[in-house]
Amino acid sequence: RSSKAGWKRVDLYRLYKGFGFTIEAGGSHDVIKHPDFIALRTTIPRHSDVALGYVNYAVKMIDRLLSSKEE
């Protein structure tokens, strides 16, 4: 949460997989989905470096997942 600079695509994959998300190969982006919460869906570009916005969004997605599991 505190250091979001310098993340790579593989770092985001590890984060998402650690919380039960699946990753499907797409064209220029891979699709990230959670099997139990279909509303939790996003994409990640296939190039190595990712923009800070993708990292911020990943943190929000994990927060949404944790909130959904509590309900």
XYZ file of N, CA, C and O in Angstrom:
284
model
N 0.818 -1.207 0.000
C 0.000 0.000 0.000
C 0.852 1.258 0.000
O 0.497 2.235 -0.616
N 1.934 1.247 0.758
C 2.699 2.486 0.905
C 3.606 2.763 -0.281
O 3.826 3.911 -0.627
N 4.144 1.736 -0.907
C 5.052 1.953 -2.033
C 4.448 1.355 -3.299
O 4.462 0.140 -3.485
N 3.929 2.217 -4.144
C 3.266 1.745 -5.355
C 4.097 1.992 -6.606
O 3.692 1.631 -7.695
N 5.247 2.588 -6.466
C 6.097 2.884 -7.626
C 6.938 1.664 -7.989
O 7.327 0.888 -7.126
N 7.198 1.497 -9.260
C 8.093 0.455 -9.731
C 7.501 -0.937 -9.804
O 8.227 -1.911 -9.967
N 6.194 -1.063 -9.686
C 5.574 -2.373 -9.778
C 5.623 -2.877 -11.216
O 5.533 -2.110 -12.163
N 5.772 -4.154 -11.370
C 5.754 -4.823 -12.668
C 4.457 -5.625 -12.780
O 3.756 -5.865 -11.791
N 4.204 -6.062 -13.980
C 3.005 -6.871 -14.232
C 3.005 -8.121 -13.343
O 1.996 -8.486 -12.753
N 4.150 -8.757 -13.205
C 4.248 -9.974 -12.397
C 3.904 -9.699 -10.933
O 3.326 -10.555 -10.255
N 4.220 -8.513 -10.435
C 3.865 -8.157 -9.059
C 2.350 -8.089 -8.885
O 1.808 -8.570 -7.885
N 1.687 -7.497 -9.856
C 0.218 -7.426 -9.794
C -0.393 -8.816 -9.904
O -1.365 -9.117 -9.212
N 0.164 -9.665 -10.765
C -0.342 -11.036 -10.891
C -0.244 -11.766 -9.556
O -1.173 -12.445 -9.140
N 0.885 -11.635 -8.884
C 1.064 -12.293 -7.582
C 0.033 -11.787 -6.569
O -0.532 -12.567 -5.802
N -0.177 -10.490 -6.562
C -1.143 -9.906 -5.644
C -2.542 -10.460 -5.909
O -3.215 -10.953 -5.004
N -2.970 -10.366 -7.158
C -4.313 -10.844 -7.503
C -4.464 -12.340 -7.235
O -5.454 -12.779 -6.652
N -3.504 -13.150 -7.654
C -3.595 -14.600 -7.442
C -3.640 -14.936 -5.957
O -4.329 -15.864 -5.545
N -2.902 -14.181 -5.153
C -2.890 -14.414 -3.717
C -4.255 -14.214 -3.069
O -4.531 -14.776 -2.012
N -5.108 -13.423 -3.710
C -6.456 -13.179 -3.195
C -7.515 -13.953 -3.984
O -8.705 -13.662 -3.883
N -7.098 -14.942 -4.781
C -8.032 -15.840 -5.443
C -8.534 -15.408 -6.807
O -9.441 -16.030 -7.356
N -7.970 -14.368 -7.380
C -8.376 -13.932 -8.720
C -7.780 -14.868 -9.768
O -6.744 -15.491 -9.541
N -8.445 -14.950 -10.908
C -7.919 -15.711 -12.037
C -7.442 -14.740 -13.103
O -7.923 -13.608 -13.186
N -6.510 -15.203 -13.934
C -5.946 -14.368 -14.992
C -6.131 -15.096 -16.314
O -5.722 -16.244 -16.458
N -6.772 -14.405 -17.252
C -7.000 -14.966 -18.587
C -6.263 -14.109 -19.603
O -6.351 -12.878 -19.572
N -5.562 -14.776 -20.507
C -4.828 -14.061 -21.543
C -5.801 -13.402 -22.506
O -6.799 -13.988 -22.909
N -5.497 -12.166 -22.839
C -6.289 -11.436 -23.813
C -5.377 -10.961 -24.938
O -4.266 -11.447 -25.084
N -5.816 -9.988 -25.690
C -5.012 -9.453 -26.787
C -3.826 -8.682 -26.253
O -2.758 -9.234 -25.997
N -3.990 -7.399 -26.054
C -2.910 -6.575 -25.524
C -2.998 -6.437 -24.002
O -2.102 -5.897 -23.370
N -4.089 -6.939 -23.418
C -4.291 -6.894 -21.971
C -4.737 -8.274 -21.485
O -5.371 -9.020 -22.221
N -4.399 -8.602 -20.250
C -4.907 -9.813 -19.619
C -6.097 -9.426 -18.743
O -6.147 -8.328 -18.190
N -7.039 -10.341 -18.628
C -8.268 -10.087 -17.884
C -8.150 -10.736 -16.499
O -7.826 -11.912 -16.379
N -8.416 -9.945 -15.484
C -8.360 -10.393 -14.100
C -9.788 -10.471 -13.576
O -10.538 -9.496 -13.662
N -10.191 -11.650 -13.034
C -11.547 -11.830 -12.521
C -11.499 -12.624 -11.227
O -10.602 -13.434 -11.025
N -12.498 -12.391 -10.397
C -12.633 -13.219 -9.196
C -13.791 -14.183 -9.430
O -14.893 -13.749 -9.777
N -13.567 -15.483 -9.232
C -14.623 -16.461 -9.539
C -15.861 -16.356 -8.647
O -16.954 -16.716 -9.088
N -15.715 -15.851 -7.439
C -16.862 -15.766 -6.528
C -17.594 -14.430 -6.580
O -18.732 -14.330 -6.137
N -16.932 -13.413 -7.090
C -17.510 -12.067 -7.147
C -17.337 -11.529 -8.564
O -16.332 -10.896 -8.885
N -18.331 -11.775 -9.412
C -18.200 -11.476 -10.839
C -18.067 -9.986 -11.138
O -17.568 -9.614 -12.192
N -18.477 -9.147 -10.223
C -18.343 -7.703 -10.437
C -16.888 -7.246 -10.312
O -16.543 -6.162 -10.777
N -16.053 -8.070 -9.708
C -14.638 -7.719 -9.546
C -13.875 -8.204 -10.779
O -13.482 -9.361 -10.893
N -13.677 -7.282 -11.701
C -13.054 -7.594 -12.985
C -12.252 -6.392 -13.440
O -12.697 -5.249 -13.305
N -11.065 -6.634 -13.988
C -10.236 -5.557 -14.512
C -9.280 -6.117 -15.560
O -9.306 -7.315 -15.848
N -8.462 -5.269 -16.113
C -7.454 -5.698 -17.081
C -6.091 -5.140 -16.678
O -5.996 -4.157 -15.953
N -5.057 -5.811 -17.175
C -3.681 -5.362 -16.975
C -2.987 -5.448 -18.337
O -3.106 -6.462 -19.032
N -2.237 -4.403 -18.721
C -1.542 -4.454 -20.003
C -0.456 -5.530 -19.992
O 0.086 -5.868 -18.935
N -0.140 -6.056 -21.146
C 0.815 -7.148 -21.232
C 2.267 -6.707 -21.175
O 3.137 -7.546 -21.033
N 2.551 -5.413 -21.297
C 3.957 -5.010 -21.222
C 4.412 -5.046 -19.764
O 3.612 -5.062 -18.830
N 5.709 -5.089 -19.554
C 6.295 -5.331 -18.229
C 5.962 -4.239 -17.218
O 5.508 -4.510 -16.117
N 6.225 -2.980 -17.553
C 5.950 -1.883 -16.626
C 4.476 -1.503 -16.694
O 3.889 -1.458 -17.763
N 3.908 -1.244 -15.540
C 2.510 -0.836 -15.509
C 2.406 0.550 -14.885
O 3.205 0.924 -14.025
N 1.438 1.304 -15.335
C 1.214 2.651 -14.814
C 0.732 2.580 -13.366
O 0.128 1.597 -12.934
N 0.991 3.629 -12.633
C 0.617 3.721 -11.225
C -0.883 3.511 -11.019
O -1.307 2.945 -10.019
N -1.687 3.928 -11.979
C -3.135 3.756 -11.871
C -3.556 2.297 -11.750
O -4.516 1.981 -11.047
N -2.851 1.385 -12.426
C -3.171 -0.040 -12.325
C -2.882 -0.566 -10.922
O -3.611 -1.401 -10.401
N -1.827 -0.065 -10.310
C -1.478 -0.479 -8.953
C -2.516 0.062 -7.965
O -3.003 -0.671 -7.100
N -2.862 1.332 -8.110
C -3.892 1.917 -7.248
C -5.208 1.159 -7.381
O -5.891 0.897 -6.384
N -5.568 0.812 -8.609
C -6.817 0.098 -8.832
C -6.762 -1.298 -8.220
O -7.754 -1.792 -7.685
N -5.613 -1.953 -8.284
C -5.465 -3.286 -7.687
C -5.727 -3.226 -6.182
O -6.413 -4.089 -5.630
N -5.204 -2.212 -5.528
C -5.429 -2.049 -4.089
C -6.922 -1.847 -3.814
O -7.487 -2.448 -2.892
N -7.579 -1.055 -4.638
C -9.023 -0.839 -4.473
C -9.814 -2.135 -4.694
O -10.782 -2.409 -3.998
N -9.384 -2.917 -5.684
C -10.065 -4.190 -5.967
C -9.942 -5.141 -4.779
O -10.908 -5.805 -4.403
N -8.771 -5.207 -4.175
C -8.572 -6.074 -3.012
C -9.438 -5.582 -1.849
O -10.067 -6.380 -1.153
N -9.491 -4.270 -1.658
C -10.355 -3.714 -0.610
C -11.818 -4.069 -0.857
O -12.549 -4.427 0.070
N -12.253 -3.979 -2.107
C -13.634 -4.339 -2.450
C -13.886 -5.821 -2.193
O -14.948 -6.206 -1.714
N -12.908 -6.655 -2.512
C -13.040 -8.094 -2.281
C -13.190 -8.373 -0.790
O -14.089 -9.102 -0.373
N -12.324 -7.794 0.015
C -12.383 -8.017 1.461
C -13.701 -7.512 2.037
O -14.294 -8.169 2.903
N -14.179 -6.386 1.550
C -15.458 -5.854 1.995
C -16.615 -6.786 1.594
O -17.531 -7.019 2.386
N -16.558 -7.317 0.381
C -17.601 -8.226 -0.096
C -17.620 -9.525 0.706
O -18.688 -10.079 0.967
N -16.457 -9.996 1.104
C -16.396 -11.239 1.881
C -16.962 -11.044 3.277
O -17.489 -11.989 3.862
N -16.879 -9.834 3.808
C -17.409 -9.558 5.145
C -18.937 -9.518 5.157
O -19.548 -9.760 6.186
N -19.531 -9.177 4.018
C -21.001 -9.030 3.951
C -21.713 -10.332 3.922
O -21.596 -11.337 3.915
